[in-house]
Amino acid sequence: MLGLLLAFGTAISEALKDIFSKENLRFADEYTVAFSMHLVISVVLAPIVLVMGVEEVSTRFLYALFASSFIQLAVILLYMKAIKRAELSVTVPLVTLTPLFMLLSSPILIGQFPSFMGIGGILLIVIGTYLLNMEGSRSGFLAPFKNLIYSQSSRYMLIVAFLWSITANIDKVGVEETSPIFWAFSKDLLILMYLVPIVFLKSKAPLAQMKGRWLQLLGIGMFRTTSVLTQMFAIQFILVAYVISIKRSSALLIILYAIIFLHERENLKLRLLAIGIISAGLVLIDIS
């Protein structure tokens, strides 16, 4: 049960992080936003790591650290580029393919394979999340896949979904070798170091951008921090594929917020159907 609660915490944090990121990418470039986000995570986690003490690391940890951080660098830049240049309703549904990719990557990388009931839950969450995102599309049910032909942003997001299926499993290795907090800090600090030369070479006046929107960028970093930490703790208790499936259902929370607080009732029947499908998937994962 604790693992499920932590995974839900990841979904909530991820939804808020995406909302803040999309808004801030209207005023700041993707390099500055990515740099700011990882700067916040590193600053927040550094004193915690110092209090807890720097842990001894193994060769396996170092391999996992460099592999995960390098791949995650590509992921975060592609993700920011995608949501900056295209509508979320077109690109985000493609990220729901991550749990499907993990049905192949998890057994290979860490020897984890969900039960048949768990696979059913993953598929229901993918389908439900896809339906939630389809309601805003004008091009039909297969719009995100059609956009793979015409949209560079959609192709970026498909690559992100695949790469996330790899890094999520590597995270499991890193957490097993040390601890959730130390692993999260080590990985994000290394990504921050990668981003230092990139942001100053690719971004225009990054310091001015950060100064002008420091509070908003701080919000992105804080939500990213809670998302990372809850995910790292969650994978200690339940299968990685289950955690990522629940994380990807963050779109459900965004839709519920829009229905309840913004009174957006368009396509309400489709939304309620999708919510029901996702709920059934979560129940199957819980039972499994």
Coordinates of C-alpha atoms in Angstrom, one line a residue:
M1 CA 0.0 0.0 0.0
L2 CA 2.8 2.4 0.8
G3 CA 4.3 1.9 -2.6
L4 CA 1.0 2.7 -4.3
L5 CA 0.7 5.9 -2.2
L6 CA 4.2 7.0 -3.1
A7 CA 3.5 6.3 -6.8
F8 CA 0.3 8.5 -6.5
G9 CA 2.5 11.2 -5.0
T10 CA 4.7 10.9 -8.1
A11 CA 1.7 11.3 -10.4
I12 CA 0.5 14.4 -8.5
S13 CA 4.0 16.0 -8.5
E14 CA 4.5 15.1 -12.2
A15 CA 1.2 16.7 -13.2
L16 CA 2.0 20.0 -11.4
K17 CA 5.5 20.0 -12.8
D18 CA 4.2 19.6 -16.4
I19 CA 1.6 22.4 -15.9
F20 CA 4.3 24.8 -14.5
S21 CA 6.8 23.8 -17.2
K22 CA 4.4 24.4 -20.1
E23 CA 3.5 27.8 -18.8
N24 CA 7.1 28.9 -18.1
L25 CA 8.3 27.6 -21.5
R26 CA 6.3 30.5 -23.0
F27 CA 8.8 32.9 -21.5
A28 CA 12.1 30.9 -21.0
D29 CA 13.9 28.5 -23.3
E30 CA 14.1 24.8 -22.6
Y31 CA 17.8 24.9 -21.6
T32 CA 17.2 27.5 -18.9
V33 CA 14.1 25.7 -17.6
A34 CA 16.0 22.3 -17.5
F35 CA 19.0 23.9 -15.8
S36 CA 16.9 25.7 -13.2
M37 CA 14.9 22.5 -12.4
H38 CA 18.1 20.5 -11.7
L39 CA 19.7 23.3 -9.8
V40 CA 16.7 23.4 -7.4
I41 CA 16.8 19.6 -6.9
S42 CA 20.5 19.7 -6.2
V43 CA 20.3 22.6 -3.7
V44 CA 17.3 21.0 -1.9
L45 CA 18.9 17.6 -1.6
A46 CA 22.5 18.6 -0.8
P47 CA 22.0 19.4 2.9
I48 CA 19.9 16.2 3.4
V49 CA 22.7 14.1 1.9
L50 CA 25.3 15.9 4.1
V51 CA 23.3 15.3 7.2
M52 CA 22.7 11.6 6.3
G53 CA 26.3 11.2 5.3
V54 CA 27.9 10.5 1.9
E55 CA 27.4 6.8 1.1
E56 CA 30.0 4.4 -0.2
V57 CA 29.5 3.6 -3.8
S58 CA 30.1 0.5 -5.8
T59 CA 31.3 0.0 -9.4
R60 CA 27.7 -1.1 -10.2
F61 CA 26.4 2.2 -8.8
L62 CA 28.9 4.2 -10.9
Y63 CA 27.9 2.4 -14.1
A64 CA 24.2 3.0 -13.4
L65 CA 24.9 6.6 -12.5
F66 CA 26.7 7.6 -15.6
A67 CA 24.3 5.6 -17.9
S68 CA 21.2 7.0 -16.3
S69 CA 22.4 10.6 -16.1
F70 CA 23.6 10.7 -19.7
I71 CA 20.3 9.2 -21.0
Q72 CA 18.2 11.4 -18.7
L73 CA 20.0 14.5 -20.0
A74 CA 18.8 13.7 -23.5
V75 CA 15.3 12.9 -22.2
I76 CA 14.8 16.2 -20.3
L77 CA 16.0 18.3 -23.3
L78 CA 13.8 16.4 -25.8
Y79 CA 10.8 16.5 -23.4
M80 CA 11.1 20.3 -22.9
K81 CA 11.5 20.8 -26.6
A82 CA 8.4 18.7 -27.3
I83 CA 6.0 20.4 -24.8
K84 CA 7.3 23.9 -25.8
R85 CA 6.6 23.4 -29.5
A86 CA 3.4 21.5 -29.5
E87 CA 0.1 21.0 -27.8
L88 CA 0.2 18.8 -24.7
S89 CA -2.9 16.9 -26.0
V90 CA -1.0 15.8 -29.0
T91 CA 2.4 14.9 -27.6
V92 CA 1.8 13.8 -24.0
P93 CA -0.3 10.7 -24.9
L94 CA 2.8 9.2 -26.5
V95 CA 4.5 9.1 -23.0
T96 CA 1.9 6.6 -21.9
L97 CA 3.8 4.0 -24.1
T98 CA 6.6 3.9 -21.5
P99 CA 5.0 1.2 -19.4
L100 CA 4.5 -0.9 -22.5
F101 CA 8.2 -0.5 -23.4
M102 CA 8.9 -1.6 -19.8
L103 CA 7.2 -4.9 -20.3
L104 CA 10.3 -5.7 -22.4
S105 CA 13.0 -3.6 -20.7
S106 CA 12.3 -4.6 -17.1
P107 CA 12.8 -8.3 -17.5
I108 CA 16.0 -7.7 -19.5
L109 CA 17.6 -5.1 -17.2
I110 CA 16.5 -6.0 -13.7
G111 CA 14.6 -9.3 -14.0
Q112 CA 11.2 -7.9 -13.1
F113 CA 8.1 -9.0 -14.9
P114 CA 4.5 -8.2 -13.8
S115 CA 1.8 -10.8 -13.3
F116 CA -0.9 -11.2 -15.9
M117 CA -3.2 -9.2 -13.7
G118 CA -0.5 -6.5 -13.4
I119 CA -0.1 -6.4 -17.2
G120 CA -3.8 -6.0 -17.5
G121 CA -3.7 -3.1 -15.1
I122 CA -0.8 -1.4 -17.1
L123 CA -2.7 -1.8 -20.3
L124 CA -5.9 -0.3 -18.8
I125 CA -4.0 2.7 -17.5
V126 CA -2.3 3.3 -20.9
I127 CA -5.7 3.1 -22.6
G128 CA -7.4 5.3 -20.1
T129 CA -4.7 7.9 -20.1
Y130 CA -4.7 7.9 -23.9
L131 CA -8.5 8.6 -24.0
L132 CA -8.1 11.4 -21.5
N133 CA -5.6 13.1 -23.8
M134 CA -7.6 12.4 -27.0
E135 CA -10.5 14.5 -25.9
G136 CA -8.7 17.7 -26.8
S137 CA -7.5 16.6 -30.2
R138 CA -9.2 17.7 -33.4
S139 CA -7.5 15.0 -35.5
G140 CA -9.2 11.9 -34.1
F141 CA -8.2 9.0 -31.9
L142 CA -4.9 8.2 -33.7
A143 CA -3.8 11.9 -33.8
P144 CA -0.5 11.4 -31.8
F145 CA 0.6 8.5 -34.0
K146 CA -0.4 10.4 -37.2
N147 CA 1.7 13.3 -35.9
L148 CA 4.8 11.0 -35.8
I149 CA 4.9 11.5 -39.6
Y150 CA 4.4 15.3 -39.5
S151 CA 5.5 16.5 -36.1
Q152 CA 9.1 16.6 -34.8
S153 CA 7.7 17.2 -31.3
S154 CA 5.8 13.9 -31.4
R155 CA 8.8 12.1 -32.6
Y156 CA 10.8 13.6 -29.7
M157 CA 8.1 12.4 -27.2
L158 CA 8.2 8.8 -28.6
I159 CA 12.0 8.8 -28.1
V160 CA 11.4 10.1 -24.5
A161 CA 8.9 7.3 -23.8
F162 CA 11.4 4.7 -24.9
L163 CA 14.3 6.2 -23.0
W164 CA 12.3 6.5 -19.9
S165 CA 11.6 2.8 -20.0
I166 CA 15.3 2.3 -19.7
T167 CA 16.2 4.9 -17.1
A168 CA 13.3 3.8 -14.8
N169 CA 14.9 0.4 -14.5
I170 CA 18.4 1.8 -14.0
D171 CA 17.0 3.9 -11.1
K172 CA 16.1 0.6 -9.4
V173 CA 19.7 -0.4 -9.6
G174 CA 20.9 2.9 -8.2
V175 CA 18.4 2.8 -5.3
E176 CA 19.4 -0.8 -4.4
E177 CA 23.1 0.1 -4.3
T178 CA 22.7 3.2 -2.1
S179 CA 19.4 4.9 -1.1
P180 CA 16.6 6.8 -2.8
I181 CA 17.8 10.3 -1.7
F182 CA 21.5 9.7 -2.4
W183 CA 20.7 8.2 -5.8
A184 CA 18.4 11.1 -6.7
F185 CA 20.9 13.7 -5.6
S186 CA 23.9 12.0 -7.4
K187 CA 22.0 11.7 -10.7
D188 CA 20.5 15.2 -10.8
L189 CA 23.8 16.8 -9.7
L190 CA 25.6 15.1 -12.5
I191 CA 22.9 16.2 -15.0
L192 CA 23.2 19.7 -13.7
M193 CA 27.0 19.6 -14.4
Y194 CA 26.3 18.4 -17.9
L195 CA 23.8 21.3 -18.4
V196 CA 26.2 24.1 -17.3
P197 CA 28.1 24.4 -20.6
I198 CA 25.0 23.5 -22.6
V199 CA 22.9 26.3 -21.1
F200 CA 25.5 29.0 -21.6
L201 CA 26.2 27.9 -25.2
K202 CA 22.6 27.3 -26.3
S203 CA 20.6 29.7 -24.2
K204 CA 20.3 33.5 -24.7
A205 CA 20.9 35.4 -21.4
P206 CA 20.1 32.5 -19.1
L207 CA 20.8 34.4 -16.0
A208 CA 18.4 37.2 -17.0
Q209 CA 15.7 34.5 -17.8
M210 CA 16.2 32.9 -14.4
K211 CA 16.2 36.2 -12.5
G212 CA 12.9 37.3 -14.2
R213 CA 11.0 34.1 -13.4
W214 CA 12.8 32.7 -10.4
L215 CA 9.7 32.0 -8.4
Q216 CA 8.0 30.1 -11.2
L217 CA 11.2 28.2 -12.0
L218 CA 11.5 27.3 -8.3
G219 CA 8.1 25.8 -8.4
I220 CA 9.0 23.5 -11.3
G221 CA 12.1 22.4 -9.4
M222 CA 10.2 21.7 -6.2
F223 CA 7.6 19.6 -8.0
R224 CA 10.3 17.8 -9.9
T225 CA 12.0 17.1 -6.6
T226 CA 9.0 15.6 -4.9
S227 CA 8.3 13.6 -8.1
V228 CA 11.8 12.1 -8.2
L229 CA 11.9 11.3 -4.5
T230 CA 8.5 9.6 -4.3
Q231 CA 9.3 7.6 -7.4
M232 CA 12.6 6.4 -6.0
F233 CA 11.0 5.4 -2.7
A234 CA 8.1 3.8 -4.5
I235 CA 10.3 1.4 -6.6
Q236 CA 11.6 0.0 -3.3
F237 CA 8.1 -1.4 -2.6
I238 CA 6.4 -2.3 -5.9
L239 CA 7.5 -3.2 -9.4
V240 CA 9.0 -0.4 -11.4
A241 CA 6.5 -0.9 -14.3
Y242 CA 3.7 -0.4 -11.8
V243 CA 5.2 2.8 -10.5
I244 CA 5.7 4.2 -14.0
S245 CA 2.1 3.2 -15.0
I246 CA 0.7 5.2 -12.1
K247 CA 3.0 8.1 -12.7
R248 CA 1.9 8.3 -16.3
S249 CA -1.7 8.5 -15.2
S250 CA -1.0 12.1 -14.0
A251 CA -3.1 13.3 -16.8
L252 CA -6.1 12.0 -14.9
L253 CA -5.4 14.5 -12.1
I254 CA -5.1 17.4 -14.6
I255 CA -8.5 16.5 -16.1
L256 CA -10.2 16.1 -12.7
Y257 CA -8.8 19.5 -11.7
A258 CA -10.2 21.1 -14.9
I259 CA -13.6 19.5 -14.4
I260 CA -14.0 20.4 -10.7
F261 CA -12.3 23.8 -10.4
L262 CA -12.3 25.2 -14.0
H263 CA -15.8 23.8 -14.8
E264 CA -14.5 22.4 -18.1
R265 CA -17.4 19.9 -18.9
E266 CA -16.7 19.4 -22.6
N267 CA -16.5 15.7 -23.6
L268 CA -17.4 14.8 -20.0
K269 CA -18.7 11.3 -20.9
L270 CA -15.4 10.4 -22.6
R271 CA -13.5 11.8 -19.6
L272 CA -15.5 9.8 -17.1
L273 CA -15.1 6.7 -19.2
A274 CA -11.3 7.2 -19.2
I275 CA -11.2 7.8 -15.5
G276 CA -13.2 4.6 -14.9
I277 CA -10.7 2.6 -17.1
I278 CA -7.7 4.1 -15.2
S279 CA -9.3 3.3 -11.9
A280 CA -9.9 -0.3 -12.9
G281 CA -6.2 -0.5 -13.9
L282 CA -5.1 0.8 -10.6
V283 CA -7.3 -1.7 -8.8
L284 CA -5.8 -4.6 -10.8
I285 CA -2.3 -3.4 -10.0
D286 CA -3.2 -3.2 -6.3
I287 CA -4.7 -6.7 -6.3
S288 CA -1.7 -8.2 -8.1

